[in-house]
Structures are given as structure tokens and as C-alpha cells.
Short mmCIF file of C-alpha atoms in Angstrom, two decimals:
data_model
loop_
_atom_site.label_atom_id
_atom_site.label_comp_id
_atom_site.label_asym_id
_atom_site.label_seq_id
_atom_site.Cartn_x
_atom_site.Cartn_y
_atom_site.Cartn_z
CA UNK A 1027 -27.28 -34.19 19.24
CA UNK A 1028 -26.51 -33.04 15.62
CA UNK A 1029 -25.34 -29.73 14.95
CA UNK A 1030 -27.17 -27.45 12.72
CA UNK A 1031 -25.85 -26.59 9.28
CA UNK A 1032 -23.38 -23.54 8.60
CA UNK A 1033 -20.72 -22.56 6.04
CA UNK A 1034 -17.50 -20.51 5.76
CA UNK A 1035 -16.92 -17.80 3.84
CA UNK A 1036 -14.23 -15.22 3.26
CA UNK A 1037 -15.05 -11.17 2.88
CA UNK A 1038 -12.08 -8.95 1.89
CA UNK A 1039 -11.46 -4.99 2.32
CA UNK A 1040 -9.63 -4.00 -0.32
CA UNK A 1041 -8.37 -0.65 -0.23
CA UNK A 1042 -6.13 1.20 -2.93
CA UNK A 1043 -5.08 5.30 -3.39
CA UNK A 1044 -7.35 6.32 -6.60
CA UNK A 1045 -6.49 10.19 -7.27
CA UNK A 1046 -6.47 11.83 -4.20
CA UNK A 1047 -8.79 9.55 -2.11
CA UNK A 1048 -8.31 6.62 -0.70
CA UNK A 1049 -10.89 3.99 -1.86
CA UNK A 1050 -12.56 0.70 -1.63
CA UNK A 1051 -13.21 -2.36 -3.51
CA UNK A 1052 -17.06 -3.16 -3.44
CA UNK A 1053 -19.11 -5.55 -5.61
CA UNK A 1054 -22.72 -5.40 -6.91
CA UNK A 1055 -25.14 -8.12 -6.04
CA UNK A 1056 -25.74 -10.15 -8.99
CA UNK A 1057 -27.80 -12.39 -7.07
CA UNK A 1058 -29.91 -12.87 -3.44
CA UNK A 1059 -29.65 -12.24 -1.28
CA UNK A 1060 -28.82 -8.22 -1.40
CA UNK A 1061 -29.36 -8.64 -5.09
CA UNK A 1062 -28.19 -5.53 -6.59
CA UNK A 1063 -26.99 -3.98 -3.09
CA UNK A 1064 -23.01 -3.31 -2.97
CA UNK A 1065 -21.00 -5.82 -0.74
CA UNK A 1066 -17.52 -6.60 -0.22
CA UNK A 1067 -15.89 -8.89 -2.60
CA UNK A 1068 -15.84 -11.93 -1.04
CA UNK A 1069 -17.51 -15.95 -1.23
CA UNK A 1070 -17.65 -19.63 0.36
CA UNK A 1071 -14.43 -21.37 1.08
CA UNK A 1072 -14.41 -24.63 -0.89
CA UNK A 1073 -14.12 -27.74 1.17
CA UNK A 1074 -10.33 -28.26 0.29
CA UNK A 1075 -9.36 -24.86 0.61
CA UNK A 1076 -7.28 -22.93 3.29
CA UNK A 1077 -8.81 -19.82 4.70
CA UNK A 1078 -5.71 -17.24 3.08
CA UNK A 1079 -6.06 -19.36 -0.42
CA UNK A 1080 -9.83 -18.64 -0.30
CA UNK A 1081 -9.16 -14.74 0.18
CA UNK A 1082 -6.60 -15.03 -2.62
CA UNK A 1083 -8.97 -16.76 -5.09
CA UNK A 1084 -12.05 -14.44 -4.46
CA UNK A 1085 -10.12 -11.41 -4.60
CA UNK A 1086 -9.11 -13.43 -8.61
CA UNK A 1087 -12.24 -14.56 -8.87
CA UNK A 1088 -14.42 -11.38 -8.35
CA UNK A 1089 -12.22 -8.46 -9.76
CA UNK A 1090 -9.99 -9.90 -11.71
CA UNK A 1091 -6.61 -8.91 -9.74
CA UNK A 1092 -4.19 -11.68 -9.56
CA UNK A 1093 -3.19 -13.54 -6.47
CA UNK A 1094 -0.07 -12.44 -4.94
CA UNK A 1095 -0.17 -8.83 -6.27
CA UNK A 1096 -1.45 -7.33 -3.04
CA UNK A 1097 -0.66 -6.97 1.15
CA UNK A 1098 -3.19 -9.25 2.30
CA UNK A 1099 -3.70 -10.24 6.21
CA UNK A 1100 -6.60 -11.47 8.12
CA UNK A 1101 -8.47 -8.90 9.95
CA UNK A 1102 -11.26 -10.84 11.92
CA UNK A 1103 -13.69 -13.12 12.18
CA UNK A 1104 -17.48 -12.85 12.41
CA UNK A 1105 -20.06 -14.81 12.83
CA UNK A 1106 -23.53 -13.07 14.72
CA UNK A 1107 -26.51 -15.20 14.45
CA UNK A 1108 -29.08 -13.86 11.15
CA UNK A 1109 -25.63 -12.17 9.36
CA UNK A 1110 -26.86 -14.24 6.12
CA UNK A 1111 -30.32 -15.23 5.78
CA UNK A 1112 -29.32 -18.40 4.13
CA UNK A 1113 -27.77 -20.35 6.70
CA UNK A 1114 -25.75 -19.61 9.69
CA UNK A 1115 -22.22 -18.45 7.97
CA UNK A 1116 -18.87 -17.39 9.92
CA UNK A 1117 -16.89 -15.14 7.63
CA UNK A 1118 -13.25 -14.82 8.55
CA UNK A 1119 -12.75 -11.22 7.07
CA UNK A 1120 -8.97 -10.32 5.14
CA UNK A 1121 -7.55 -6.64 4.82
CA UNK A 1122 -6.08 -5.87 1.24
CA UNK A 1123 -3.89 -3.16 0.58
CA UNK A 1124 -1.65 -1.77 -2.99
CA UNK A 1125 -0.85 0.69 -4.87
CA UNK A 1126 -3.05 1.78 -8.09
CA UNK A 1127 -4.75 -1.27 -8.32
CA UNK A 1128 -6.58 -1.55 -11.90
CA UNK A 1129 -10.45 -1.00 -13.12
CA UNK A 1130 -11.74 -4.35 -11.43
CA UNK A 1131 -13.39 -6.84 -13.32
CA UNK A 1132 -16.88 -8.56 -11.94
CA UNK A 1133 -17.36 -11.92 -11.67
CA UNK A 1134 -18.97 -14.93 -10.98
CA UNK A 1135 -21.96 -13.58 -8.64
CA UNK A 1136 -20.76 -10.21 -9.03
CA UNK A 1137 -23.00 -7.97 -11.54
CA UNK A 1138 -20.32 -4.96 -11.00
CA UNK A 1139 -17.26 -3.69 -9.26
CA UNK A 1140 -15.43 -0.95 -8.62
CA UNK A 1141 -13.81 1.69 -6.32
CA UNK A 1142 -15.39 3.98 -4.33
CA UNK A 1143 -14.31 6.59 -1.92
CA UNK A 1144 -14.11 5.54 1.46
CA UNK A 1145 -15.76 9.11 2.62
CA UNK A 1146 -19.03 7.60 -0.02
CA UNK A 1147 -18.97 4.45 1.43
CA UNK A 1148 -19.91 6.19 5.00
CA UNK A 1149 -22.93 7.13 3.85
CA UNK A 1150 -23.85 3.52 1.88
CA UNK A 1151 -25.68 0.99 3.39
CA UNK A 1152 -23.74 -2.30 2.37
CA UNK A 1153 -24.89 -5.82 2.40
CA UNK A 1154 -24.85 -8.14 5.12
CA UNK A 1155 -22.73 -6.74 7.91
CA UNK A 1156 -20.06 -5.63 5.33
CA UNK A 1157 -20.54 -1.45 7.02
CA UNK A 1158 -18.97 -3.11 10.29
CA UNK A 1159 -16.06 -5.20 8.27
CA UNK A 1160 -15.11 -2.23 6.17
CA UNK A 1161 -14.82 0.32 9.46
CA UNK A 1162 -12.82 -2.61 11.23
CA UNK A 1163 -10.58 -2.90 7.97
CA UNK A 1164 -9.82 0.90 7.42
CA UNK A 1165 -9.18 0.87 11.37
CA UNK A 1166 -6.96 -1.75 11.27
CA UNK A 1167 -4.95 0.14 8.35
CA UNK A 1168 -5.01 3.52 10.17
CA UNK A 1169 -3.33 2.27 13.10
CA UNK A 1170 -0.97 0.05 11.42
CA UNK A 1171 0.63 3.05 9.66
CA UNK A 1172 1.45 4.04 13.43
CA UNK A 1173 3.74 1.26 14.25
CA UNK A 1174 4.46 -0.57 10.75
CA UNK A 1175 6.12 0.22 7.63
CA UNK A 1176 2.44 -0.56 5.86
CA UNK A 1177 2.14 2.29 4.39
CA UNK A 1178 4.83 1.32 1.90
CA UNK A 1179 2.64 -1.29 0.66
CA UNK A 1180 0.46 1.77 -1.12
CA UNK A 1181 3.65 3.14 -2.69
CA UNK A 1182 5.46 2.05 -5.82
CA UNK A 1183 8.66 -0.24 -5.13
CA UNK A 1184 10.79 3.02 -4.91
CA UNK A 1185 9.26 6.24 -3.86
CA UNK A 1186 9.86 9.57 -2.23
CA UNK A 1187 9.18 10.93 0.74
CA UNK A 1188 6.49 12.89 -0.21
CA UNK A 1189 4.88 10.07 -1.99
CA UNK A 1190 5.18 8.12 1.17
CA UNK A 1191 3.18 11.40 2.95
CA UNK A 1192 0.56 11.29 0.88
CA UNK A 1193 -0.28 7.91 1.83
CA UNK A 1194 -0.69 8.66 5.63
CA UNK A 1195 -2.15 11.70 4.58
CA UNK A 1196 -5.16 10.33 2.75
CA UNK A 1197 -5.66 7.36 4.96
CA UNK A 1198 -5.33 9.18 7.90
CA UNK A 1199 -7.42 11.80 6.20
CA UNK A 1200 -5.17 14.59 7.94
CA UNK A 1201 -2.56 16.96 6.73
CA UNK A 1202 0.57 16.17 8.25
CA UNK A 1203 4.33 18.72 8.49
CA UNK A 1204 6.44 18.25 4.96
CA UNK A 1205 9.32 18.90 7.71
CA UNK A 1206 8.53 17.02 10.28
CA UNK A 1207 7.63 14.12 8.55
CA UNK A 1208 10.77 13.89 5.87
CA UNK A 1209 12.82 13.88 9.79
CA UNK A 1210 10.71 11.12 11.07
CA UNK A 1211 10.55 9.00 8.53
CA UNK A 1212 14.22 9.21 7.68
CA UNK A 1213 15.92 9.34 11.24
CA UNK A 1214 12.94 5.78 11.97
CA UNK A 1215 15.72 3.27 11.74
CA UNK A 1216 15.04 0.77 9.37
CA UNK A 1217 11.90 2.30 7.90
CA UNK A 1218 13.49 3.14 4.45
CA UNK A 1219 16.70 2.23 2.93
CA UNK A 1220 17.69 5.10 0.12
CA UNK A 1221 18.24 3.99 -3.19
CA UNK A 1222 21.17 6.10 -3.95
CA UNK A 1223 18.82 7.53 -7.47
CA UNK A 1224 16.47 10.89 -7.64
CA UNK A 1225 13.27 11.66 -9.03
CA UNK A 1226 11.10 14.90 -10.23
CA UNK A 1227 8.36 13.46 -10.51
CA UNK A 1228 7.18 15.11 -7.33
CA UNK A 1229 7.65 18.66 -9.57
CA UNK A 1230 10.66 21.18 -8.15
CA UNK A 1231 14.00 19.64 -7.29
CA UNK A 1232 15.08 15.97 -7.67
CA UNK A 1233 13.98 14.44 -4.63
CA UNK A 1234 15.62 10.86 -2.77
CA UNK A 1235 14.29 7.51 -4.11
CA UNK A 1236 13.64 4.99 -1.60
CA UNK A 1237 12.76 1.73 -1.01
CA UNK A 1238 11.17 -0.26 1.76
CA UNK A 1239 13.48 -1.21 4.56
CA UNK A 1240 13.89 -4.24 7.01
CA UNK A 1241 11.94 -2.82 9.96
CA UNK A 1242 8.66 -4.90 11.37
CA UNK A 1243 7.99 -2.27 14.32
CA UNK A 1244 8.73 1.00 13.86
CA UNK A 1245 10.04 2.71 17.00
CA UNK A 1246 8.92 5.96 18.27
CA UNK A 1247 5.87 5.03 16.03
CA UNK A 1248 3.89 7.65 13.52
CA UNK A 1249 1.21 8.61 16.11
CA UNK A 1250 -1.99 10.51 14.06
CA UNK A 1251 -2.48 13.18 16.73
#
């Protein structure tokens, strides 16, 4: 008994601090189906392709931001029955994360790209089942900021403390304790390793420089309540 036809694609949620909001990469249709509907970035993996160097070359290929410039990890797979009216496709879906990521570039089926607040996207109605892969994706983020140092990957390679807050604070979309924070984050061992230099950048006094430290786990972990 032969088995039917199906393809492999890779979708990525891409998320980056714009401002004061934490946002989303999405790409305009350029063709069906969803022509002209926003999706996430994302496309078939080529028959001599591994699934991570398909996420890297779409997330190239349809904004323009070169590999190996972002946190990138698989999130999930998905593959319902009637997802893409073409064929039956299993998408294997990747979660990309950085710091003030450039104006994004379309490309090849893309007609347009940019970011967009993730408190817009709630009320968009994206293509395929991209609505489901973006609230697994900013999920998956939220909680990792509990128990991993990810949140560094949306800060420069040395920041400050209150740099590092804002991050939690926008993708948690919560206002968290200037005290109580600086004291967690400093007294988490292995979370950051000081720099020894200042900033004021932050405005007032010269605040601590710090970089990202050796920790995997972090231990008691940020909880969001």
C-alpha cells in the first residue's frame, strides 16, 4: 500500500524588543494560498537539508537576517490533517529570539515583512495555523525566562540590570520590583558575571555592566506571579 504524498516545512517565531513592545516577525502572502494574509516566516525543507539548517535559511531567505545572528531552538511540531490545502505538510515549528533585530527584508514568496506587536497580533487572524504556533512560541519564551538565562539573549552582549528588567517586563507583560529584582538576579548564581565597567545609559548614576554567565538552570527560578 503506497503512502499518500506530504512535504516538510519549517515555520519560525521570531520575536525581538522594538520600543517598548515586544514584537513579532510576520510575512505577507505573496502567493496562495493565504495570498496577501500575514503568516510566519517560514518554507519547504529542501530534500538535502537538515531541519535547524532549513530554519536558518528561511529566516535568510525571507527577511534578510543572517544565519547565526539569533537564539534559535525548535519549539514543536505540527502536522493536523487540512493545515495546508495543498498537500498534507508537517511543519516542525523553531522559536527565534535577539535583540533589535533590523527592518526585515521580504523575499522569495514573501510580498512584505515586518514587526508587529505581539498585543496586535492577538487580534489578527494569521495564515494556516500560524495563531496556534505563535501562542506556543511566546509561551515557550515566557516560561523559559523562569528557569533560563534566555532573557539575555534580548539584551546587548553587556547590559545592566535594568536593561535585563525590561526584558521580563515586556515579555512577561508585567511590572516587576527594581529592588527585588536587581537582588535576584544578582545573588542567582551564575546568571550574570559583572564586567567590572559602568554605564549611564540607563539616565541617573553609572550603573554595573554585565554579561551573560555560565548558568543553564537557574535556581530558585524567576517565577511571573
Amino acid at each position: 500500500m503506497g503512502h499518500p504524498p506530504f512535504a516538510v516545512t519549517v515555520d519560525l517565531v521570531v520575536l525581538t524588543l522594538t520600543g517598548d513592545e515586544l514584537c513579532a516577525l510576520v510575512v505577507r502572502r505573496g502567493i496562495e494560498p493565504y495570498q496577501g494574509e500575514w503568516a510566519l516566516p517560514g518554507g519547504f525543507v529542501q530534500a538535502d537539508e537538515d531541519l535547524p539548517d532549513a530554519a536558518r535559511r528561511e529566516l535568510a531567505e525571507e527577511t534578510g537576517l543572517a544565519p547565526g545572528t539569533v537564539h534559535i531552538e525548535q519549539l514543536a511540531g505540527y502536522g493536523a490533517p487540512g493545515r495546508d490545502p495543498r498537500l498534507r505538510v508537517v511543519t516542525i515549528a523553531y522559536l527565534a529570539l535577539a535583540p533589535d533585530l533590523p527592518t526585515p527584508s521580504a523575499g522569495t514568496d514573501a510580498a512584505d515583512a515586518r514587526w508587529v506587536p505581539v498585543r496586535s497580533l492577538a487580534a489578527e487572524r494569521l495564515a494556516f495555523d500560524h495563531d496556534r504556533i505563535l501562542a506556543d512560541g511566546l509561551e515557550r519564551a515566557r516560561a523559559k525566562l523562569e528557569y533560563s538565562p534566555l532573557a539575555t539573549a534580548f539584551c546587548a552582549k553587556e547590559f545592566t540590570v535594568a536593561e535585563l528588567r525590561r526584558v521580563y517586563e515586556l515579555v512577561w507583560d508585567t511590572r516587576l520590583d527594581p529592588r527585588n529584582f536587581h537582588r535576584k538576579v544578582t545573588g542567582t548564581a551564575g546568571l550574570l558575571t559583572p564586567t567590572g565597567r559602568t554605564t549611564t545609559r540607563d539616565g541617573g548614576r553609572p550603573a554595573q555592566l554585565y554579561r551573560k554567565g555560565t548558568a543553564e538552570l537557574l535556581y530558585p527560578p524567576m517565577l511571573r506571579g
